[in-house]
Amino acid sequence: MNVGVAHSEQNPNVSWLNSKGIWFTYIIFVFTMHLVLLSLPFLTTAVAWTLTNVLHNVSAFYLLHVVKGAPWETSDQGKARSYTYWEQIDDGVQFTATRKFLTTVPIVLFLMASFYTKYDPTHFFINISTLAVVLIAKLPQLHGVRIFGINKY
Amino acid sequence: MLDLIPDYVKNAPFYHLAVEAFLLVWILWLIFRKSYSPAEKNKLSEKDKKELLEEWTPEPLVPDYEFKDSVINPRVVEGPVAKYAIVNGVKSLNAASFNFLNMVGNEKINEKAIKSIEKYGVGSCGPRGFYGTIDVHLELEQRLAKFFSVEEGIIYSYGFSTIASAIPAYSKRGDIIFADEGVHFAIQKGIVASRSDVRYFKHNDIEDLERLLKEQEEADKKNPKKAKATRRFLVIEGLYMNHGDLCPLPKMVDLKYKYKYRIFLDETVSFATIGKTGRGVTEYYNVPREKIDLISGSMELSLGSVGGFCVGSSFVVQHQVLSGQGYCFSASLPPLLAASAIEALNIIEAQQGEMFPDLEKKCKLLHQKLKSVNNLTVSGIDISPVKHVRLSFDNTLEKLEKIVDYAQANSVSLTVARYLKEEKFSPKPSIRISVNYDLSDSEIDLIVNVIEQGIKSIGC
C-alpha cells in the first residue's frame, strides 16, 4: 500500500476491503461486540441484540456513507475528496462481491435480531428503521446522489 | 416437527414476516445476480476487439512537418554560453540567453563547482527523501530563505518543475485558479496538472480579474457550502518572461483580502533582477512578503546554475516536502550546482549595492535606444532585463528570423522568442533580447545598431 509512489494504486483507501480475511474479521468483530453486550447483566437478550444491530448500523452508516475522502493525500488530485467510502469501493463499480457482502451483513443481523427479540413491535420498529437507512444508502440508484444536498461538500 | 418452532415465531405478526421475506428475497437476488469485478469493467468482447482493430489506421511514425531553416541549420555553440559565446565558430556577443548577472562563466563559481565535484562527485544519487540530501542543499535552502527574509525555502532540481509541482501540491480538483494569460509554459502545465478550474484573465488587466472574482463571489453566495470547501488561488509572474512587464502586485494584494484568495508569485525572471537589492517584485513594490503565500523562482537565469526554489512560511514549504512531486520523485540537485548557486548568492550579497542599480541602468539605456529605432516597438517596462521587440508594421516570424540571422552574421547572437504549439496564449512573434549587467555602453550600441541595420537589410 505505497501511497503516492510511481506504481501505486491511485486510491488504496478501499482495496484492502476486497480480501476475504477482512470480511471474516468484520464478522468476528460484530459478534464480539454482541457477546460483550450480552455479558452485561442488566441487558436482556432482546435489548443486547437490538443494541448490536443499532450500533452496527449507525457506525456503518457513519463510516461508509458520511465520511468522505481518504485519510491521506491520494495521487488522484483530490478526486476521492467528494466521494463517501461506499462510493470509493471498487472504483464505483456496482454489484461487486464486496458490495454484496456489505449489503448482506446488516440484513442478516436484522433477521437474527428479529428472532431474538421475539418479533416484538418496538424492537422491530427500531431495527427496521436503522436497517432501512443503511440499505437505502447502498442502492446503486443513489450512487453519488446527495439527497437535499446533505453532506454535498 | 412443528413443536420445535417456538410459539413466538408462530405468533409473529404478518407485517414482520412480510418484511423478512422481502429481505430474504433481496439477499437471494444479490447472491444469484451477476457479479462485476472492477477489473472486468474494461474487458472487451471478441467482436469489440475486431471492430476496434478494423477501425484503427496507424499514424505515420514520422509525421509531416515543415522543417524551418532554424531547425535544419541550428546554431552550434562551443564552450560556455557566457557574455560572449562561440557561435558557429565565431565569437559573438550573447544577447539571447538569460544571463542577467553574468554568472555563467564566472571564475569564482567555476572554482567552487570544481571543488564541489572533488568533494561530492557529480551526482547526488537519489531524491531528497532517499539518500539525496547533502549539506549544500540545506545550506542553499537556508540561504534562499535568508535572502528573501522568510521562514523557509525548498529547492527543486529543475526550474521548470518547480512551479509545475508547487501549484498541484496545493490546488486540487474542484479548487479555482485565477491566472494571467501571459504566464509562461511551466505555470500553464502546473495549472493543468492541478486539475483545478482555471479562469484566465487578460494579461495584467486588473479589471478583468475583478470581473472574474465578482462572478465567483456571486456563485459563492448562491452556494455557500460549496464555497467553504473551495480554495482560490491567484497565479501570477513577477516579471513576465513572455511580455517583459511587471504584474500590478499591490492591487492584487488588496483584492486578496477582499475576495479571499491565495497568491502564488513566480519570480523566475524577477528574482535577482528587479528591486534595489534584487529581491524581486515584492521589494520593487514594497509589499510585505508575508502577504504573498508562495514565491517560486529559478536558479537557471540570474544565478547561472540549475534548479528552482520556493520560499515562504514553514507551513507552506513543509507541505511541499511531502507533496511537491518534483521534490519527492526527482533526484536531488547535483551538489556542484547547489554549491555554485550558493557562490552566486555570495557574489550577489557582496555586490548588491552596485549590481542592481547597474543592471537597471543598462536595461533603461537599452530600452531607450531600442525605442528610438525606426519601425521597431519595444514592449514591457524599461527596467525589465528581458526585452521583446517587434516590427511596427508587418511583424512576421520570417522577417524577425532574418534580422536574427543578420545579427548573427555580424557577431551578435539574438533569438526569436519561441513558443510551443501547446501554449495557451502565445504572444505575437518577437525578438527577445536579454540584458547582461556587464554590457558596456558600446556593446549596447552594437546590439541596437545591428538590429537597426538588420531591419534596413530586410527592406522595412
Coordinates of C-alpha atoms in Angstrom, one line a residue, chain B residues 120-454:
Chain B
Y120 CA 30.9 15.2 -3.5
G121 CA 31.3 13.7 -7.0
V122 CA 29.0 14.7 -9.8
G123 CA 25.5 13.4 -8.9
S124 CA 23.6 13.2 -5.7
C125 CA 22.4 9.6 -6.4
G126 CA 18.8 9.9 -5.2
P127 CA 15.8 12.0 -4.4
R128 CA 15.9 14.3 -1.4
G129 CA 14.0 11.9 0.8
F130 CA 16.1 8.9 -0.2
Y131 CA 19.8 9.5 0.5
G132 CA 19.9 12.5 -1.8
T133 CA 20.2 15.3 0.8
I134 CA 23.6 16.8 1.1
D135 CA 24.7 19.6 3.3
V136 CA 24.9 22.1 0.4
H137 CA 21.2 21.6 -0.3
L138 CA 20.3 22.5 3.3
E139 CA 22.7 25.4 3.2
L140 CA 21.2 26.7 -0.1
E141 CA 17.7 26.4 1.3
Q142 CA 18.6 28.4 4.3
R143 CA 20.5 31.0 2.2
L144 CA 17.5 31.5 -0.1
A145 CA 15.2 31.9 2.9
K146 CA 17.5 34.4 4.4
F147 CA 17.9 36.2 1.0
F148 CA 14.1 36.7 0.9
S149 CA 13.8 37.1 4.7
V150 CA 11.2 34.4 5.0
E151 CA 10.9 31.4 7.3
E152 CA 11.9 28.6 4.9
G153 CA 13.0 27.6 1.4
I154 CA 12.9 24.5 -0.6
I155 CA 14.9 23.7 -3.7
Y156 CA 13.9 21.6 -6.8
S157 CA 16.3 20.0 -9.3
Y158 CA 14.8 21.7 -12.3
G159 CA 13.4 25.2 -12.8
F160 CA 10.5 24.1 -14.9
S161 CA 9.3 21.5 -12.5
T162 CA 9.4 24.0 -9.5
I163 CA 6.2 25.9 -10.2
A164 CA 4.7 23.0 -12.2
S165 CA 5.0 20.9 -8.9
A166 CA 4.1 23.6 -6.5
I167 CA 0.7 24.5 -8.0
P168 CA -0.7 21.0 -8.0
A169 CA 0.7 20.4 -4.5
Y170 CA -1.9 22.9 -3.1
S171 CA -4.6 23.3 -5.7
K172 CA -6.7 20.2 -6.3
R173 CA -9.8 19.1 -8.2
G174 CA -12.7 21.5 -7.5
D175 CA -10.4 24.4 -6.5
I176 CA -10.3 27.6 -8.5
I177 CA -7.2 29.1 -10.1
F178 CA -7.2 32.7 -11.4
A179 CA -4.3 33.0 -13.7
D180 CA -2.9 35.7 -16.0
E181 CA -2.9 34.9 -19.7
G182 CA 0.7 35.9 -20.0
V183 CA 2.1 33.2 -17.6
H184 CA 4.9 31.1 -19.0
F185 CA 4.7 27.4 -20.1
A186 CA 5.7 25.8 -16.8
I187 CA 2.9 27.6 -14.9
Q188 CA 0.4 26.6 -17.6
K189 CA 1.5 23.0 -17.1
G190 CA 1.3 23.3 -13.4
I191 CA -2.3 24.5 -13.7
V192 CA -3.2 21.6 -16.0
A193 CA -1.7 19.1 -13.6
S194 CA -3.6 20.5 -10.7
R195 CA -7.0 19.6 -12.4
S196 CA -8.5 22.7 -10.8
D197 CA -11.0 25.0 -12.5
V198 CA -8.9 27.7 -14.2
R199 CA -10.1 31.2 -15.0
Y200 CA -7.6 33.2 -17.2
F201 CA -7.8 36.9 -17.1
K202 CA -6.4 39.3 -19.7
H203 CA -2.7 40.0 -19.3
N204 CA -2.1 42.5 -16.4
D205 CA -5.8 43.6 -16.6
I206 CA -6.8 44.1 -13.0
E207 CA -10.4 45.0 -14.1
D208 CA -10.8 41.7 -15.9
L209 CA -9.5 39.9 -12.8
E210 CA -12.0 41.7 -10.6
R211 CA -14.8 40.8 -13.0
L212 CA -13.9 37.1 -12.7
L213 CA -13.6 37.5 -8.9
K214 CA -17.1 39.1 -8.7
E215 CA -18.6 36.4 -10.9
Q216 CA -17.1 33.9 -8.5
E217 CA -18.4 35.8 -5.5
E218 CA -21.9 35.7 -6.9
A219 CA -21.6 31.9 -7.4
D220 CA -20.3 31.5 -3.9
K221 CA -23.2 33.4 -2.4
K222 CA -25.6 31.1 -4.1
N223 CA -23.8 28.0 -2.8
P224 CA -22.0 28.9 0.4
K225 CA -21.4 25.3 1.4
K226 CA -19.5 24.6 -1.8
A227 CA -17.6 27.9 -1.4
K228 CA -16.5 26.8 2.0
A229 CA -14.8 23.7 0.6
T230 CA -13.2 25.5 -2.4
R231 CA -9.8 27.0 -2.3
R232 CA -9.0 30.0 -4.5
F233 CA -5.6 30.8 -5.9
L234 CA -4.1 33.7 -8.0
V235 CA -1.2 32.6 -10.1
I236 CA 1.0 35.4 -11.5
E237 CA 4.5 36.0 -12.6
G238 CA 6.6 38.8 -11.1
L239 CA 8.1 39.9 -14.4
Y240 CA 6.5 38.2 -17.3
M241 CA 9.1 36.3 -19.3
N242 CA 6.9 36.4 -22.5
H243 CA 6.0 40.1 -22.2
G244 CA 8.7 41.9 -20.2
D245 CA 6.3 43.7 -17.9
L246 CA 5.7 43.7 -14.2
C247 CA 2.5 42.4 -12.5
P248 CA 0.4 45.0 -10.7
L249 CA 1.1 43.3 -7.4
P250 CA -0.1 45.9 -4.8
K251 CA -3.6 45.9 -6.3
M252 CA -3.7 42.1 -6.4
V253 CA -2.7 42.1 -2.7
D254 CA -5.5 44.5 -1.9
L255 CA -8.0 42.3 -3.8
K256 CA -6.7 39.2 -1.9
Y257 CA -8.2 40.4 1.3
K258 CA -11.4 41.4 -0.4
Y259 CA -12.1 38.2 -2.4
K260 CA -10.1 35.8 -0.2
Y261 CA -7.6 34.0 -2.4
R262 CA -4.0 32.9 -2.0
I263 CA -1.3 34.4 -4.2
F264 CA 1.4 32.3 -5.9
L265 CA 4.0 34.6 -7.3
D266 CA 6.5 33.2 -9.8
E267 CA 9.7 35.2 -9.7
T268 CA 11.6 33.2 -12.4
V269 CA 12.8 36.3 -14.1
S270 CA 12.3 38.9 -11.4
F271 CA 14.4 37.1 -8.8
A272 CA 17.8 38.8 -8.6
T273 CA 17.0 41.3 -11.3
I274 CA 14.2 43.6 -10.0
G275 CA 14.3 45.7 -6.9
K276 CA 17.0 47.7 -5.3
T277 CA 18.8 44.6 -4.0
G278 CA 17.4 42.1 -6.4
R279 CA 14.7 40.7 -4.0
G280 CA 12.2 40.7 -6.8
V281 CA 8.9 42.5 -7.3
T282 CA 7.9 42.4 -3.6
E283 CA 10.9 44.7 -3.0
Y284 CA 10.1 46.8 -6.0
Y285 CA 6.6 47.5 -4.9
N286 CA 7.5 47.3 -1.2
V287 CA 4.9 44.6 -0.5
P288 CA 5.5 42.7 2.8
R289 CA 6.5 39.2 1.8
E290 CA 4.1 37.6 4.3
K291 CA 1.2 38.7 2.1
I292 CA 2.4 36.5 -0.7
D293 CA 1.6 32.9 0.1
L294 CA 4.2 31.3 -2.1
I295 CA 7.1 32.7 -4.0
S296 CA 8.8 30.5 -6.5
G297 CA 11.8 31.2 -8.6
S298 CA 14.5 29.7 -10.8
M299 CA 18.2 29.4 -10.3
E300 CA 18.7 29.0 -14.0
L301 CA 18.6 32.6 -15.0
S302 CA 20.3 35.1 -12.7
L303 CA 22.2 32.6 -10.6
G304 CA 23.6 30.8 -13.7
S305 CA 23.1 27.4 -12.0
V306 CA 20.3 24.8 -12.5
G307 CA 17.2 24.2 -10.5
G308 CA 14.4 26.2 -8.9
F309 CA 13.2 27.1 -5.4
C310 CA 10.1 28.0 -3.4
V311 CA 10.2 30.2 -0.4
G312 CA 7.5 31.1 2.1
S313 CA 6.3 30.3 5.6
S314 CA 7.3 27.0 7.2
F315 CA 3.7 25.6 6.7
V316 CA 3.8 26.3 3.0
V317 CA 7.3 25.0 2.4
Q318 CA 7.0 21.8 4.6
H319 CA 3.8 20.8 2.7
Q320 CA 5.9 20.5 -0.5
V321 CA 8.4 18.2 1.2
L322 CA 5.7 15.6 1.1
S323 CA 3.5 16.8 -1.8
G324 CA 5.7 18.5 -4.3
Q325 CA 6.0 15.9 -7.0
G326 CA 9.2 17.4 -8.4
Y327 CA 10.8 17.4 -5.0
C328 CA 9.7 13.9 -3.9
F329 CA 10.4 12.0 -7.1
S330 CA 13.3 13.7 -8.8
A331 CA 16.9 13.0 -8.0
S332 CA 18.1 16.0 -6.0
L333 CA 20.1 18.8 -7.4
P334 CA 23.7 17.8 -8.1
P335 CA 25.8 19.2 -5.2
L336 CA 28.1 21.1 -7.5
L337 CA 25.1 23.1 -8.9
A338 CA 23.9 23.8 -5.3
A339 CA 27.4 24.9 -4.4
S340 CA 27.6 27.2 -7.4
A341 CA 24.2 28.7 -6.6
I342 CA 25.4 29.4 -3.1
E343 CA 28.5 31.1 -4.5
A344 CA 26.3 33.1 -6.9
L345 CA 24.3 34.3 -3.9
N346 CA 27.6 35.2 -2.1
I347 CA 28.6 37.3 -5.1
I348 CA 25.1 39.0 -5.2
E349 CA 25.1 39.7 -1.5
A350 CA 28.6 41.2 -1.6
Q351 CA 27.9 43.4 -4.6
Q352 CA 24.2 44.1 -4.4
G353 CA 24.8 47.7 -3.9
E354 CA 26.3 48.3 -7.3
M355 CA 25.0 45.3 -9.2
F356 CA 21.3 46.0 -9.3
P357 CA 21.4 49.8 -9.9
D358 CA 23.9 48.9 -12.7
L359 CA 21.6 46.4 -14.3
E360 CA 18.6 48.8 -14.0
K361 CA 20.7 51.5 -15.7
K362 CA 21.6 49.2 -18.6
C363 CA 18.1 48.0 -19.0
K364 CA 16.8 51.5 -19.2
L365 CA 19.5 52.5 -21.6
L366 CA 18.9 49.6 -24.0
H367 CA 15.1 50.3 -23.7
Q368 CA 15.6 53.9 -24.7
K369 CA 17.9 53.2 -27.6
L370 CA 15.6 50.4 -28.9
K371 CA 12.7 52.8 -28.7
S372 CA 14.4 55.3 -31.0
V373 CA 15.0 52.7 -33.7
N374 CA 12.6 53.3 -36.7
N375 CA 9.9 50.8 -37.4
L376 CA 10.5 48.9 -34.0
T377 CA 8.4 48.7 -30.9
V378 CA 9.6 47.6 -27.6
S379 CA 7.1 46.1 -25.2
G380 CA 7.3 45.9 -21.4
I381 CA 8.7 48.1 -18.7
D382 CA 12.0 49.9 -19.2
I383 CA 13.7 48.3 -16.1
S384 CA 13.0 44.8 -17.4
P385 CA 16.1 42.8 -18.3
V386 CA 14.0 40.9 -20.9
K387 CA 13.0 43.0 -23.9
H388 CA 10.6 41.8 -26.6
V389 CA 11.0 43.9 -29.8
R390 CA 8.6 43.7 -32.7
L391 CA 8.4 45.4 -36.1
S392 CA 5.9 48.2 -36.0
F393 CA 4.4 47.2 -39.4
D394 CA 4.0 43.7 -40.9
N395 CA 5.6 41.9 -37.9
T396 CA 6.1 38.3 -39.0
L397 CA 8.2 35.5 -37.7
E398 CA 10.1 35.1 -41.0
K399 CA 11.2 38.7 -41.0
L400 CA 12.3 38.5 -37.4
E401 CA 14.3 35.4 -38.2
K402 CA 16.0 37.2 -41.0
I403 CA 17.0 40.0 -38.6
V404 CA 18.4 37.5 -36.2
D405 CA 20.4 35.8 -39.0
Y406 CA 21.7 39.2 -40.0
A407 CA 22.8 39.9 -36.4
Q408 CA 24.5 36.6 -36.2
A409 CA 26.4 37.3 -39.3
N410 CA 27.6 40.5 -37.5
S411 CA 28.6 38.5 -34.4
V412 CA 25.7 39.4 -32.2
S413 CA 23.6 36.5 -31.1
L414 CA 19.9 37.3 -30.8
T415 CA 16.9 35.0 -30.7
V416 CA 13.3 34.9 -31.7
A417 CA 11.1 34.2 -28.7
R418 CA 10.0 30.6 -29.3
Y419 CA 6.7 29.2 -28.1
L420 CA 5.4 25.7 -28.2
K421 CA 2.3 24.7 -30.2
E422 CA 0.7 23.6 -26.9
E423 CA 0.9 27.0 -25.3
K424 CA -2.4 28.5 -24.3
F425 CA -2.0 32.1 -25.3
S426 CA 1.2 32.7 -27.4
P427 CA 2.2 36.3 -27.7
K428 CA 2.9 37.9 -31.1
P429 CA 6.2 37.0 -32.6
S430 CA 9.1 39.0 -31.2
I431 CA 12.9 39.1 -30.9
R432 CA 13.8 38.5 -27.3
I433 CA 16.8 40.4 -26.0
S434 CA 18.2 39.8 -22.6
V435 CA 20.3 42.3 -20.8
N436 CA 23.6 41.5 -19.0
Y437 CA 24.6 43.9 -16.3
D438 CA 28.2 43.7 -17.6
L439 CA 27.3 45.1 -21.0
S440 CA 29.3 48.2 -21.8
D441 CA 27.7 51.2 -23.5
S442 CA 29.4 50.4 -26.7
E443 CA 28.1 46.8 -26.6
I444 CA 24.6 48.1 -26.1
D445 CA 25.1 50.4 -29.1
L446 CA 26.3 47.4 -31.1
I447 CA 23.2 45.4 -30.3
V448 CA 20.9 48.4 -31.2
N449 CA 22.9 49.2 -34.4
V450 CA 22.8 45.6 -35.6
I451 CA 19.1 45.4 -35.1
E452 CA 18.6 48.8 -36.9
Q453 CA 20.7 47.6 -39.8
G454 CA 19.0 44.3 -39.8

